[in-house]
Structures are given as structure tokens and as C-alpha cells.
Amino acid sequence: MGDQKESLRKITTTLALKNEEIQNFICCLKQSLQNLEANSNRVQEDLEAEFSSLYSVLDEIKEGMVTRIKQERASRTYELQNQLSACAKALEGSEELLELANQTLCSSETDGFNQAAKDIKDSVTMAPAFRLSLKAKASDNMSHLMVDFTQEREMLQAIKFLPVPATPEIQVEDCQVCDNTVTVVWSLPEPDSKIDHYVLEHRRTNHEGPPRAREEYPWMVVEGIRETEHTLTGLRFDTRFMTFRVKACNKAVAGEFSEPVTLETHAFVFKLDAGSAHQNLRVEDLSVEWDSSGGKVQEIRKDKNRTNSPMHSPARSAMMSPKRAPSARVGRDRFTAESYTVLGDTMIDSGQQYWEVKFDKESKAFAAGVALRTLGRFDQLGKSSASWCLHLNNWLQQSFTAKHNNKARTLDCPIPDRIGVYCNYEEGILSFYNGKTKQLIHTFRTKFPQPVIPAFMVWNGSFSVLTGLQVPSVVQCGQRRSSATSSSNASLT
């Protein structure tokens, strides 16, 4: 009976997951139908706008050419009409002289004939008709303003929809995720010289499969990429995965997005547990500031997937298990007395984790490291067997030491502005680095008897924590080189 129930429970779970996938797919199809309608209307409007623009250009060209014909006709008409008027006037004068000459020749009077003939001869010599050019000043030929649109007509007839760029394909095997950077590599099915640029979109997600209809995080866009790869730097990995897609664009149109690819972005993410903080510490998200007034009620920020105590672990988060370990620290059991301490809310019980902390070097005292969940509320970091830390003291005399179990080793190195903390739980290694140069400061080698928690202390100062960081490559390389030998810093275990 029990086996049958378990089998039925598995089948039911599988069916429920399948139903969820179908529901997501239905949402995607409905969204695609809406997008299809909107995109069709958009391209039709764009087409009409382009043709309207083309009509406007043709009308403008036509208007200019018609104006040119009218101007040419008016200019030539003016020249020909002036020439016609001059010729008519000259002809009228010539006819009058001709009539006068004929009358003189027909006259029988001899007196004054010689003088009249001389006057007529002089008038004929000076007549405008003899000074006229009998060649038209303007041609009636307008063939130079004729047009032939054969070539343009062929070009217009060749108008068609632009070829859409092919859909790229992301080469998962060539993509890289390290040092909080992601390099995405893609290719086209065949070379396309008309590609102008690519558009890459990415977004954070906690789901490994294809994008869902309703994702918690929006797409982030990177435009103007000229190569077939792109590297995103300075990322903070506060989700389990990142999804990527890319499309190619020519001068006028963009192609379809590639199939989304999801890459794992494992990093150590935690928050500060305000419920554990000493009453003189004011906790704001990942920042802590000493508050001399103390005793104020601090708001304990709750996340829907977290509690006020360190019950998470990277191993459990990776499995997305709903089970949580019972809390060893209750709300009233916050640090007190001179233990100005605050813990992280996520325990480390496996793997390699890394985080960094920026602190005010003028603080009277500051410490960063890890602690067991059983660290007492009066315990100061490094002064019991339940904690390991680097400790900065500016009270009376400055010192920078590595502390564990009330033993201290003075560190002969400059005090950095930022400390990187590396924890390898299985190997029992806790190393501290200069956060900027990644130079090793100190290493504890031990065997952790139970899960540990990021732990911090500050007195008359402040600090802020940087989480969502991967183990830097230089740190991993340094750890591998020293794994076969015992570090000179590996005392105080």
C-alpha cells in the first residue's frame, strides 16, 4: 500500500509539473498572438509611411521639374515675342518707305525728284529692317527637358520587403562564467555581410528551464554589439541562473531572437541577520554602522525566502529544498555586552564560498570571519573556539591580527580597504585576501565541526558586505598551489 501511494504521489507530481509547463506554454502562445497582431499593425503602418514618404518625394521632384518647364517656356516666349514685335515694327516702316518710293517713281513731276529720291534712299539705308537678325533668338525645341524613367521604374518595381537577418544561435560550449563576468558567444547559420550589429538581452532567474511567461526580473538590453560575442563584467550573481538571447540587425530591420540559453551563475549570497545584531549596531540591508545611543528597537527585515536566523546553505539553495534547519539563535538571543557582533543569515555547510567586506579603517575595532552557529551571545569574535577572524584594533595602539580561540597572530602587511573571505568547508580552509589585489593575508586550516556563518564585529565604525561573488580565479589558483603544502600562516587552528 505504501509503495502504491508513493508511486501515485510521484505520478501526480509529474503530472502537476507537466500541467504547469502546458500552462506556461499557453501563456506564451497567447502572448505571441497579441504580439503578432501588434507587430502586423506596426509593420503595415511603417509600410504606408514609407510609401507616403516616397510619394512626397516624387511629388516634390515633379513639382520642381514642372516649374523648370514653365520657367523655360516663359523665358523663351519673352524672347520670341520681343523679336516678333521688333520685326513687325520694322516691316511696317519698310512698307511705308516702299509705298513712298513707288509714289515717287510714278510721279511725273521733275522738280524735286532728285531730292526726294535721295531722301528715300537715305531712309531705306537707315531702316530697321536692314538691322534685324532674321534668326530666332530662342528655339522652340523643348526636348532637353524630356525625361526617361525607365531605370527608376525598374528600381521601383524592384521594391520588396527587406531580407530579415537570420536567427543567431548561442554556442553554449563556448560561453564562460567566471569572476562575476559572463562571456556569451553566438554564430549565424551562414555569413551575412549586411549585418550591422547585434542586440543581446539578459535577465536573472532562479529557474533553469526556458523563460516563463511571468518572470520576476526584467530583460536587460545591450545594443550596438559589432562582434559575435560579448562579455558582461562587474555582475552580482544574486540568482541561480542568467538567461540570454541575441538577435541580428541590419540597417533597417531586426531578426528574431535566438533560442534563450540559461547559464548557471553560482555564487554565495546572504544577508545580515539583524535579529542577531548587538543593540549598538544599526543594520541596513548589507551595511552596518555603530550607534552609540544603542537600545533602539531595530526593524528586522524579512525576506519571503529567508528567516531571521542562519538556516540557509548553498547546498540546500542549489537543491531548492523547502526544508530548513532549526534555528539555534532566537530573537531575544542577540549579541550583547562587548560582543558588538552581527551574523550572516546563511550557513556554509559545503563547497567553496567567497565574499568581501568594506570597512572604515578608522573604526576603533573591526573584525570579519566566520563563526559556528553555537557562538555565545557574550562571545567576541576570535576569542573562543567557535570563531575565526581578522581583527583590526585602533584603540590606544593599532594592531592587525588573525584571531582564533583567544590566540592572536600579528599580521605584517598593510591594512586593506576591502577584505576578501574565502571558505572551503570540506577542506577546512578559511583564507583572507586583500579585496583589491587578491593578495593572501592569512589562512586558517582546521576541521569545522559544524556549519559556519559569516560573522562581523565593529565598534565605533562601520562596514558593508559584498555578496553574490564567485570565488575569483586568482584565489582558486592560489589555493590549488598551496593545497599540497602547509602555509606558514596556517597556525591558530
Short mmCIF file of C-alpha atoms in Angstrom, two decimals:
data_model
loop_
_atom_site.label_atom_id
_atom_site.label_comp_id
_atom_site.label_asym_id
_atom_site.label_seq_id
_atom_site.Cartn_x
_atom_site.Cartn_y
_atom_site.Cartn_z
CA MET A 1 0.00 0.00 0.00
CA GLY A 2 2.77 2.40 0.91
CA ASP A 3 4.64 1.74 -2.34
CA GLN A 4 1.49 2.34 -4.37
CA LYS A 5 0.88 5.65 -2.61
CA GLU A 6 4.47 6.73 -3.25
CA SER A 7 4.17 5.71 -6.90
CA LEU A 8 0.88 7.59 -7.24
CA ARG A 9 2.43 10.60 -5.49
CA LYS A 10 5.32 10.65 -7.99
CA ILE A 11 2.94 10.34 -10.94
CA THR A 12 0.80 13.15 -9.52
CA THR A 13 3.86 15.36 -9.05
CA THR A 14 5.00 14.65 -12.62
CA LEU A 15 1.54 15.45 -13.97
CA ALA A 16 1.39 18.67 -11.96
CA LEU A 17 4.75 19.77 -13.37
CA LYS A 18 3.58 18.90 -16.88
CA ASN A 19 0.40 20.90 -16.36
CA GLU A 20 2.48 23.86 -15.24
CA GLU A 21 4.62 23.58 -18.38
CA ILE A 22 1.50 23.45 -20.57
CA GLN A 23 0.03 26.47 -18.78
CA ASN A 24 3.26 28.39 -19.32
CA PHE A 25 3.23 27.39 -22.99
CA ILE A 26 -0.40 28.50 -23.35
CA CYS A 27 0.53 31.88 -21.85
CA CYS A 28 3.40 32.12 -24.33
CA LEU A 29 1.08 31.29 -27.27
CA LYS A 30 -1.47 33.89 -26.17
CA GLN A 31 1.28 36.44 -25.80
CA SER A 32 2.58 35.51 -29.27
CA LEU A 33 -0.89 36.07 -30.78
CA GLN A 34 -1.08 39.50 -29.17
CA ASN A 35 2.44 40.31 -30.35
CA LEU A 36 1.58 39.10 -33.87
CA GLU A 37 -1.41 41.45 -34.08
CA ALA A 38 0.55 44.40 -32.73
CA ASN A 39 3.61 43.71 -34.91
CA SER A 40 1.50 43.27 -38.06
CA ASN A 41 -0.19 46.62 -37.48
CA ARG A 42 3.15 48.21 -36.80
CA VAL A 43 4.85 47.00 -40.00
CA GLN A 44 1.78 47.93 -42.07
CA GLU A 45 1.87 51.44 -40.63
CA ASP A 46 5.60 51.61 -41.33
CA LEU A 47 4.99 50.46 -44.93
CA GLU A 48 2.31 53.09 -45.51
CA ALA A 49 4.58 55.73 -44.01
CA GLU A 50 7.44 54.70 -46.31
CA PHE A 51 5.20 54.83 -49.40
CA SER A 52 3.77 58.17 -48.31
CA SER A 53 7.32 59.44 -47.97
CA LEU A 54 8.12 58.08 -51.44
CA TYR A 55 5.02 59.72 -52.91
CA SER A 56 6.03 63.00 -51.29
CA VAL A 57 9.50 62.77 -52.80
CA LEU A 58 8.05 62.04 -56.26
CA ASP A 59 5.57 64.88 -55.95
CA GLU A 60 8.35 67.23 -54.91
CA ILE A 61 10.52 66.15 -57.85
CA LYS A 62 7.57 66.50 -60.25
CA GLU A 63 6.75 69.97 -58.95
CA GLY A 64 10.35 71.07 -59.43
CA MET A 65 10.52 69.73 -62.98
CA VAL A 66 7.14 71.31 -63.94
CA THR A 67 8.38 74.61 -62.56
CA ARG A 68 11.54 74.30 -64.67
CA ILE A 69 9.44 73.73 -67.84
CA LYS A 70 7.24 76.74 -67.07
CA GLN A 71 10.28 78.95 -66.45
CA GLU A 72 11.91 77.81 -69.71
CA ARG A 73 8.70 78.40 -71.66
CA ALA A 74 8.23 81.88 -70.15
CA SER A 75 11.81 82.88 -70.89
CA ARG A 76 11.67 81.73 -74.50
CA THR A 77 8.21 83.22 -75.03
CA TYR A 78 9.51 86.58 -73.85
CA GLU A 79 12.48 86.45 -76.26
CA LEU A 80 10.39 85.38 -79.25
CA GLN A 81 7.62 87.90 -78.55
CA ASN A 82 10.15 90.75 -78.32
CA GLN A 83 11.73 89.62 -81.57
CA LEU A 84 8.29 89.34 -83.20
CA SER A 85 7.35 92.87 -82.13
CA ALA A 86 10.63 94.30 -83.49
CA CYS A 87 10.13 92.52 -86.79
CA ALA A 88 6.53 93.73 -87.15
CA LYS A 89 7.56 97.31 -86.45
CA ALA A 90 10.45 97.10 -88.95
CA LEU A 91 8.13 95.61 -91.58
CA GLU A 92 5.61 98.40 -91.07
CA GLY A 93 8.34 101.03 -91.60
CA SER A 94 9.67 99.25 -94.66
CA GLU A 95 6.21 99.09 -96.25
CA GLU A 96 5.75 102.84 -95.74
CA LEU A 97 9.09 103.59 -97.43
CA LEU A 98 8.25 101.18 -100.22
CA GLU A 99 4.92 102.94 -100.87
CA LEU A 100 6.63 106.33 -100.80
CA ALA A 101 9.28 105.11 -103.22
CA ASN A 102 6.63 103.77 -105.62
CA GLN A 103 4.73 107.05 -105.48
CA THR A 104 7.91 108.98 -106.22
CA LEU A 105 8.70 106.77 -109.20
CA CYS A 106 5.23 107.16 -110.62
CA SER A 107 5.19 110.93 -110.23
CA SER A 108 5.58 112.96 -113.46
CA GLU A 109 6.90 115.99 -111.73
CA THR A 110 10.56 116.51 -112.32
CA ASP A 111 11.07 119.28 -109.88
CA GLY A 112 12.34 117.93 -106.60
CA PHE A 113 12.65 114.34 -107.85
CA ASN A 114 16.33 114.14 -107.22
CA GLN A 115 15.96 115.40 -103.67
CA ALA A 116 13.04 113.04 -102.96
CA ALA A 117 14.95 110.10 -104.35
CA LYS A 118 17.94 110.95 -102.20
CA ASP A 119 15.77 111.23 -99.06
CA ILE A 120 14.11 107.88 -99.78
CA LYS A 121 17.48 106.24 -100.35
CA ASP A 122 18.81 107.57 -97.07
CA SER A 123 15.67 106.39 -95.21
CA VAL A 124 15.90 102.89 -96.72
CA THR A 125 19.57 102.66 -95.73
CA MET A 126 18.74 103.55 -92.14
CA ALA A 127 15.55 101.44 -91.99
CA PRO A 128 15.35 98.98 -89.02
CA ALA A 129 14.62 96.15 -91.45
CA PHE A 130 18.26 96.16 -92.53
CA ARG A 131 19.47 95.89 -88.90
CA LEU A 132 17.24 93.00 -87.90
CA SER A 133 18.62 89.48 -87.35
CA LEU A 134 16.36 87.06 -89.08
CA LYS A 135 17.41 84.21 -86.83
CA ALA A 136 15.12 83.29 -83.91
CA LYS A 137 16.65 84.19 -80.57
CA ALA A 138 15.02 81.20 -78.85
CA SER A 139 14.39 77.67 -80.01
CA ASP A 140 11.01 76.05 -79.88
CA ASN A 141 12.65 72.69 -79.16
CA MET A 142 11.95 71.53 -75.55
CA SER A 143 13.36 68.04 -75.89
CA HIS A 144 16.14 68.81 -73.41
CA LEU A 145 13.50 68.79 -70.69
CA MET A 146 12.17 65.37 -71.59
CA VAL A 147 12.59 62.56 -69.04
CA ASP A 148 13.09 58.83 -69.22
CA PHE A 149 12.07 56.98 -66.05
CA THR A 150 12.85 53.52 -67.35
CA GLN A 151 15.66 52.93 -64.84
CA GLU A 152 13.72 54.49 -61.98
CA ARG A 153 10.62 52.49 -62.90
CA GLU A 154 12.66 49.30 -62.78
CA MET A 155 14.01 50.32 -59.38
CA LEU A 156 10.52 50.99 -58.09
CA GLN A 157 9.28 47.71 -59.45
CA ALA A 158 12.14 46.03 -57.57
CA ILE A 159 10.89 47.36 -54.23
CA LYS A 160 10.22 44.47 -51.86
CA PHE A 161 10.43 43.60 -48.22
CA LEU A 162 13.93 43.74 -46.76
CA PRO A 163 15.51 40.35 -46.07
CA VAL A 164 15.28 39.64 -42.36
CA PRO A 165 18.63 38.71 -40.78
CA ALA A 166 18.97 35.07 -39.87
CA THR A 167 18.47 33.99 -36.27
CA PRO A 168 21.74 33.60 -34.35
CA GLU A 169 22.49 30.55 -32.25
CA ILE A 170 24.24 30.87 -28.89
CA GLN A 171 27.19 28.48 -28.61
CA VAL A 172 26.74 27.21 -25.06
CA GLU A 173 30.01 25.28 -25.08
CA ASP A 174 31.96 28.48 -25.80
CA CYS A 175 30.21 30.62 -23.18
CA GLN A 176 32.10 31.25 -19.94
CA VAL A 177 31.02 32.22 -16.44
CA CYS A 178 33.79 33.17 -14.00
CA ASP A 179 34.95 36.05 -11.80
CA ASN A 180 31.43 37.53 -11.88
CA THR A 181 31.69 38.00 -15.63
CA VAL A 182 29.79 36.21 -18.38
CA THR A 183 31.05 35.84 -21.95
CA VAL A 184 28.33 34.93 -24.44
CA VAL A 185 29.33 33.59 -27.88
CA TRP A 186 26.99 33.09 -30.85
CA SER A 187 27.07 32.41 -34.59
CA LEU A 188 24.87 32.77 -37.68
CA PRO A 189 23.77 29.86 -39.88
CA GLU A 190 25.70 31.48 -42.74
CA PRO A 191 27.76 34.68 -43.15
CA ASP A 192 25.75 37.85 -43.74
CA SER A 193 27.66 40.96 -44.81
CA LYS A 194 24.60 43.16 -44.29
CA ILE A 195 24.52 42.62 -40.53
CA ASP A 196 25.13 45.98 -38.86
CA HIS A 197 25.02 45.00 -35.18
CA TYR A 198 23.59 42.61 -32.60
CA VAL A 199 21.32 43.12 -29.63
CA LEU A 200 21.92 40.98 -26.54
CA GLU A 201 19.32 40.65 -23.80
CA HIS A 202 19.86 39.02 -20.42
CA ARG A 203 17.99 38.65 -17.18
CA ARG A 204 18.40 36.95 -13.84
CA THR A 205 16.27 33.96 -12.93
CA ASN A 206 16.03 31.16 -10.42
CA HIS A 207 14.61 28.73 -13.00
CA GLU A 208 16.86 26.55 -15.09
CA GLY A 209 14.39 25.81 -17.89
CA PRO A 210 13.08 28.08 -20.66
CA PRO A 211 11.80 31.56 -19.74
CA ARG A 212 8.38 31.63 -18.13
CA ALA A 213 5.52 33.91 -19.07
CA ARG A 214 5.91 35.76 -15.78
CA GLU A 215 9.49 36.17 -14.69
CA GLU A 216 10.50 38.06 -11.57
CA TYR A 217 13.29 40.02 -13.26
CA PRO A 218 13.08 42.11 -16.48
CA TRP A 219 15.23 41.74 -19.59
CA MET A 220 18.30 43.96 -19.65
CA VAL A 221 19.38 45.15 -23.11
CA VAL A 222 22.86 45.60 -24.59
CA GLU A 223 22.76 47.24 -28.05
CA GLY A 224 25.28 48.04 -30.76
CA ILE A 225 27.41 44.89 -30.44
CA ARG A 226 29.60 44.54 -33.55
CA GLU A 227 31.15 41.13 -32.87
CA THR A 228 29.62 37.69 -32.37
CA GLU A 229 30.46 37.65 -28.67
CA HIS A 230 30.10 39.94 -25.70
CA THR A 231 31.37 39.96 -22.12
CA LEU A 232 29.34 41.33 -19.23
CA THR A 233 31.55 42.45 -16.35
CA GLY A 234 31.05 43.57 -12.77
CA LEU A 235 27.97 41.42 -12.25
CA ARG A 236 26.49 40.44 -8.92
CA PHE A 237 25.10 36.93 -9.01
CA ASP A 238 22.18 37.05 -6.59
CA THR A 239 20.16 34.46 -8.53
CA ARG A 240 20.99 30.89 -9.51
CA PHE A 241 20.94 31.46 -13.28
CA MET A 242 21.04 34.07 -16.04
CA THR A 243 19.13 33.71 -19.32
CA PHE A 244 20.49 35.12 -22.58
CA ARG A 245 19.13 35.70 -26.07
CA VAL A 246 20.51 37.60 -29.07
CA LYS A 247 19.24 38.93 -32.39
CA ALA A 248 20.94 40.30 -35.51
CA CYS A 249 20.06 43.66 -37.09
CA ASN A 250 20.80 45.25 -40.45
CA LYS A 251 20.38 48.95 -41.25
CA ALA A 252 16.59 48.79 -41.19
CA VAL A 253 15.25 45.61 -39.66
CA ALA A 254 16.00 43.20 -36.81
CA GLY A 255 15.79 39.43 -36.97
CA GLU A 256 14.26 37.04 -34.49
CA PHE A 257 15.79 36.38 -31.09
CA SER A 258 17.79 33.21 -30.69
CA GLU A 259 16.55 30.41 -28.51
CA PRO A 260 17.14 31.50 -24.91
CA VAL A 261 20.11 29.92 -23.17
CA THR A 262 20.30 29.67 -19.39
CA LEU A 263 23.73 29.65 -17.71
CA GLU A 264 24.33 28.83 -14.07
CA THR A 265 25.76 31.70 -12.05
CA HIS A 266 26.66 30.08 -8.76
CA ALA A 267 27.77 32.49 -6.06
CA PHE A 268 27.43 32.88 -2.32
CA VAL A 269 24.51 35.16 -1.42
CA PHE A 270 23.49 36.10 2.09
CA LYS A 271 22.07 38.94 4.11
CA LEU A 272 22.91 40.25 7.53
CA ASP A 273 20.74 38.82 10.29
CA ALA A 274 19.50 41.96 12.05
CA GLY A 275 17.94 39.76 14.70
CA SER A 276 21.40 38.70 15.87
CA ALA A 277 22.96 42.17 15.86
CA HIS A 278 24.15 43.86 19.03
CA GLN A 279 21.80 46.67 20.02
CA ASN A 280 24.53 49.23 19.29
CA LEU A 281 24.73 48.13 15.65
CA ARG A 282 22.37 49.71 13.15
CA VAL A 283 21.83 47.21 10.30
CA GLU A 284 20.60 48.48 6.93
CA ASP A 285 20.49 45.74 4.32
CA LEU A 286 24.19 44.83 3.90
CA SER A 287 25.58 47.84 5.77
CA VAL A 288 26.28 48.21 9.49
CA GLU A 289 27.04 51.35 11.47
CA TRP A 290 27.92 51.74 15.13
CA ASP A 291 25.18 53.55 17.03
CA SER A 292 26.41 54.82 20.39
CA SER A 293 22.89 55.53 21.64
CA GLY A 294 22.02 51.82 21.45
CA GLY A 295 18.95 50.20 22.89
CA LYS A 296 16.79 51.21 19.94
CA VAL A 297 14.40 48.69 18.50
CA GLN A 298 15.69 47.76 15.08
CA GLU A 299 13.44 46.68 12.32
CA ILE A 300 14.17 43.11 11.34
CA ARG A 301 13.91 42.85 7.60
CA LYS A 302 12.34 39.64 6.46
CA ASP A 303 12.66 38.13 3.03
CA LYS A 304 9.95 35.77 1.84
CA ASN A 305 12.53 33.05 1.27
CA ARG A 306 14.58 33.77 4.41
CA THR A 307 14.16 33.86 8.14
CA ASN A 308 15.87 35.90 10.85
CA SER A 309 18.32 33.11 11.58
CA PRO A 310 21.05 31.41 9.54
CA MET A 311 19.08 28.48 8.22
CA HIS A 312 20.07 28.53 4.55
CA SER A 313 23.07 26.97 2.93
CA PRO A 314 24.45 26.99 -0.62
CA ALA A 315 23.92 23.25 -0.83
CA ARG A 316 20.28 23.50 0.18
CA SER A 317 19.68 26.51 -2.03
CA ALA A 318 21.06 24.67 -5.03
CA MET A 319 18.53 21.88 -4.42
CA MET A 320 15.74 24.42 -3.79
CA SER A 321 14.62 22.30 -0.83
CA PRO A 322 11.73 23.65 1.25
CA LYS A 323 13.27 22.16 4.39
CA ARG A 324 15.25 24.41 6.68
CA ALA A 325 17.43 23.61 9.65
CA PRO A 326 16.09 24.65 13.05
CA SER A 327 17.42 27.95 14.33
CA ALA A 328 19.99 27.89 17.11
CA ARG A 329 19.56 31.62 17.83
CA VAL A 330 16.22 33.12 18.78
CA GLY A 331 15.27 36.77 18.54
CA ARG A 332 15.98 37.57 22.22
CA ASP A 333 19.38 35.87 21.99
CA ARG A 334 21.15 38.72 20.21
CA PHE A 335 24.76 39.57 20.96
CA THR A 336 25.26 41.76 23.98
CA ALA A 337 27.81 43.21 26.37
CA GLU A 338 31.05 43.90 24.48
CA SER A 339 30.32 41.41 21.70
CA TYR A 340 29.44 44.01 19.05
CA THR A 341 28.70 41.28 16.56
CA VAL A 342 26.26 40.55 13.72
CA LEU A 343 25.99 37.30 11.76
CA GLY A 344 25.01 36.46 8.21
CA ASP A 345 21.71 34.68 7.69
CA THR A 346 23.08 31.84 5.53
CA MET A 347 25.17 28.98 6.84
CA ILE A 348 28.02 27.29 4.97
CA ASP A 349 27.94 23.51 5.11
CA SER A 350 29.57 22.60 1.79
CA GLY A 351 31.56 23.87 -1.15
CA GLN A 352 33.78 26.88 -1.67
CA GLN A 353 32.34 30.33 -0.91
CA TYR A 354 33.68 33.87 -1.18
CA TRP A 355 32.52 37.31 -0.07
CA GLU A 356 34.07 40.69 0.61
CA VAL A 357 33.66 43.39 3.22
CA LYS A 358 34.49 47.09 3.01
CA PHE A 359 35.19 48.74 6.33
CA ASP A 360 36.15 52.07 7.82
CA LYS A 361 39.82 51.76 8.71
CA GLU A 362 39.31 54.47 11.33
CA SER A 363 36.96 52.20 13.32
CA LYS A 364 38.05 51.70 16.90
CA ALA A 365 37.72 47.96 16.30
CA PHE A 366 36.61 45.76 13.43
CA ALA A 367 36.61 42.03 12.73
CA ALA A 368 35.45 39.75 9.89
CA GLY A 369 35.44 35.98 9.62
CA VAL A 370 33.21 33.01 10.33
CA ALA A 371 31.64 31.52 13.41
CA LEU A 372 29.84 28.38 14.45
CA ARG A 373 26.11 28.66 14.99
CA THR A 374 26.75 27.89 18.66
CA LEU A 375 28.72 31.12 19.20
CA GLY A 376 27.62 32.50 22.56
CA ARG A 377 25.84 35.84 22.84
CA PHE A 378 28.66 37.20 25.03
CA ASP A 379 31.46 35.74 22.88
CA GLN A 380 33.71 38.12 20.98
CA LEU A 381 34.96 37.05 17.55
CA GLY A 382 38.26 35.21 17.73
CA LYS A 383 38.17 34.81 21.49
CA SER A 384 36.58 31.37 21.53
CA SER A 385 36.97 28.10 19.66
CA ALA A 386 33.71 28.87 17.81
CA SER A 387 35.05 31.71 15.62
CA TRP A 388 37.93 32.64 13.31
CA CYS A 389 38.59 36.19 12.14
CA LEU A 390 40.90 39.02 11.15
CA HIS A 391 40.82 41.76 13.76
CA LEU A 392 41.70 45.45 13.45
CA ASN A 393 42.28 47.37 16.68
CA ASN A 394 42.70 51.17 16.72
CA TRP A 395 42.17 51.61 20.45
CA LEU A 396 45.27 53.06 22.15
CA GLN A 397 47.63 51.22 19.79
CA GLN A 398 46.90 49.96 16.29
CA SER A 399 47.16 46.24 15.58
CA PHE A 400 46.06 43.94 12.75
CA THR A 401 45.84 40.29 13.79
CA ALA A 402 44.41 36.89 12.96
CA LYS A 403 42.42 35.53 15.90
CA HIS A 404 41.02 32.16 16.96
CA ASN A 405 40.36 30.58 20.36
CA ASN A 406 41.73 33.69 22.14
CA LYS A 407 45.05 33.38 20.33
CA ALA A 408 46.31 36.11 18.01
CA ARG A 409 48.98 36.37 15.34
CA THR A 410 50.16 39.79 14.26
CA LEU A 411 49.92 40.31 10.50
CA ASP A 412 52.83 42.11 8.91
CA CYS A 413 51.04 43.68 5.94
CA PRO A 414 49.26 46.92 5.05
CA ILE A 415 45.66 47.13 6.21
CA PRO A 416 43.50 46.88 3.07
CA ASP A 417 40.36 48.89 2.37
CA ARG A 418 38.47 45.73 1.49
CA ILE A 419 38.90 42.18 2.76
CA GLY A 420 38.00 39.08 0.75
CA VAL A 421 36.97 35.99 2.71
CA TYR A 422 37.34 32.51 1.18
CA CYS A 423 35.89 29.43 2.88
CA ASN A 424 36.39 25.84 1.70
CA TYR A 425 34.17 23.91 4.07
CA GLU A 426 35.23 20.35 3.17
CA GLU A 427 38.95 21.17 3.26
CA GLY A 428 38.63 23.22 6.45
CA ILE A 429 40.28 26.27 4.88
CA LEU A 430 39.48 29.88 5.76
CA SER A 431 41.61 32.41 3.88
CA PHE A 432 41.62 36.20 3.92
CA TYR A 433 42.71 38.34 0.95
CA ASN A 434 43.26 41.94 0.03
CA GLY A 435 39.98 42.56 -1.78
CA LYS A 436 41.59 44.76 -4.43
CA THR A 437 44.88 42.99 -5.16
CA LYS A 438 43.73 39.47 -4.14
CA GLN A 439 46.98 39.07 -2.22
CA LEU A 440 46.75 36.44 0.51
CA ILE A 441 46.77 37.88 4.04
CA HIS A 442 46.25 34.82 6.23
CA THR A 443 44.94 31.25 6.12
CA PHE A 444 43.37 29.16 8.89
CA ARG A 445 43.47 25.39 8.41
CA THR A 446 41.10 23.42 10.60
CA LYS A 447 38.22 20.98 10.54
CA PHE A 448 34.90 22.71 11.01
CA PRO A 449 32.85 20.62 13.47
CA GLN A 450 29.57 22.04 12.18
CA PRO A 451 28.31 24.60 9.60
CA VAL A 452 29.75 28.09 9.88
CA ILE A 453 28.24 31.52 9.32
CA PRO A 454 29.77 34.81 8.08
CA ALA A 455 30.43 36.90 11.18
CA PHE A 456 31.37 40.57 11.68
CA MET A 457 32.16 42.91 14.54
CA VAL A 458 32.52 46.69 14.65
CA TRP A 459 32.96 49.21 17.44
CA ASN A 460 32.82 52.95 16.74
CA GLY A 461 32.89 52.44 12.99
CA SER A 462 31.04 50.97 10.03
CA PHE A 463 31.28 48.38 7.26
CA SER A 464 29.36 46.99 4.29
CA VAL A 465 29.30 43.49 2.84
CA LEU A 466 29.54 42.49 -0.83
CA THR A 467 27.79 39.21 -1.61
CA GLY A 468 26.82 37.40 -4.80
CA LEU A 469 30.51 36.98 -5.65
CA GLN A 470 32.13 33.95 -7.22
CA VAL A 471 35.45 32.65 -5.98
CA PRO A 472 37.97 34.70 -8.02
CA SER A 473 40.14 32.68 -10.41
CA VAL A 474 43.33 34.03 -8.85
CA VAL A 475 42.14 32.83 -5.45
CA GLN A 476 41.30 29.37 -6.78
CA CYS A 477 44.70 29.11 -8.47
CA GLY A 478 46.48 30.18 -5.27
CA GLN A 479 44.52 27.65 -3.23
CA ARG A 480 45.43 24.84 -5.64
CA ARG A 481 49.12 25.76 -5.50
CA SER A 482 49.15 25.73 -1.71
CA SER A 483 46.90 22.69 -1.25
CA ALA A 484 49.85 20.28 -1.25
CA THR A 485 51.87 22.26 1.28
CA SER A 486 51.19 23.74 4.67
CA SER A 487 51.07 27.52 4.71
CA SER A 488 53.26 29.41 7.11
CA ASN A 489 50.16 31.35 8.08
CA ALA A 490 48.25 28.22 9.00
CA SER A 491 48.59 28.43 12.74
CA LEU A 492 45.90 29.31 15.28
CA THR A 493 43.84 26.31 14.16
#
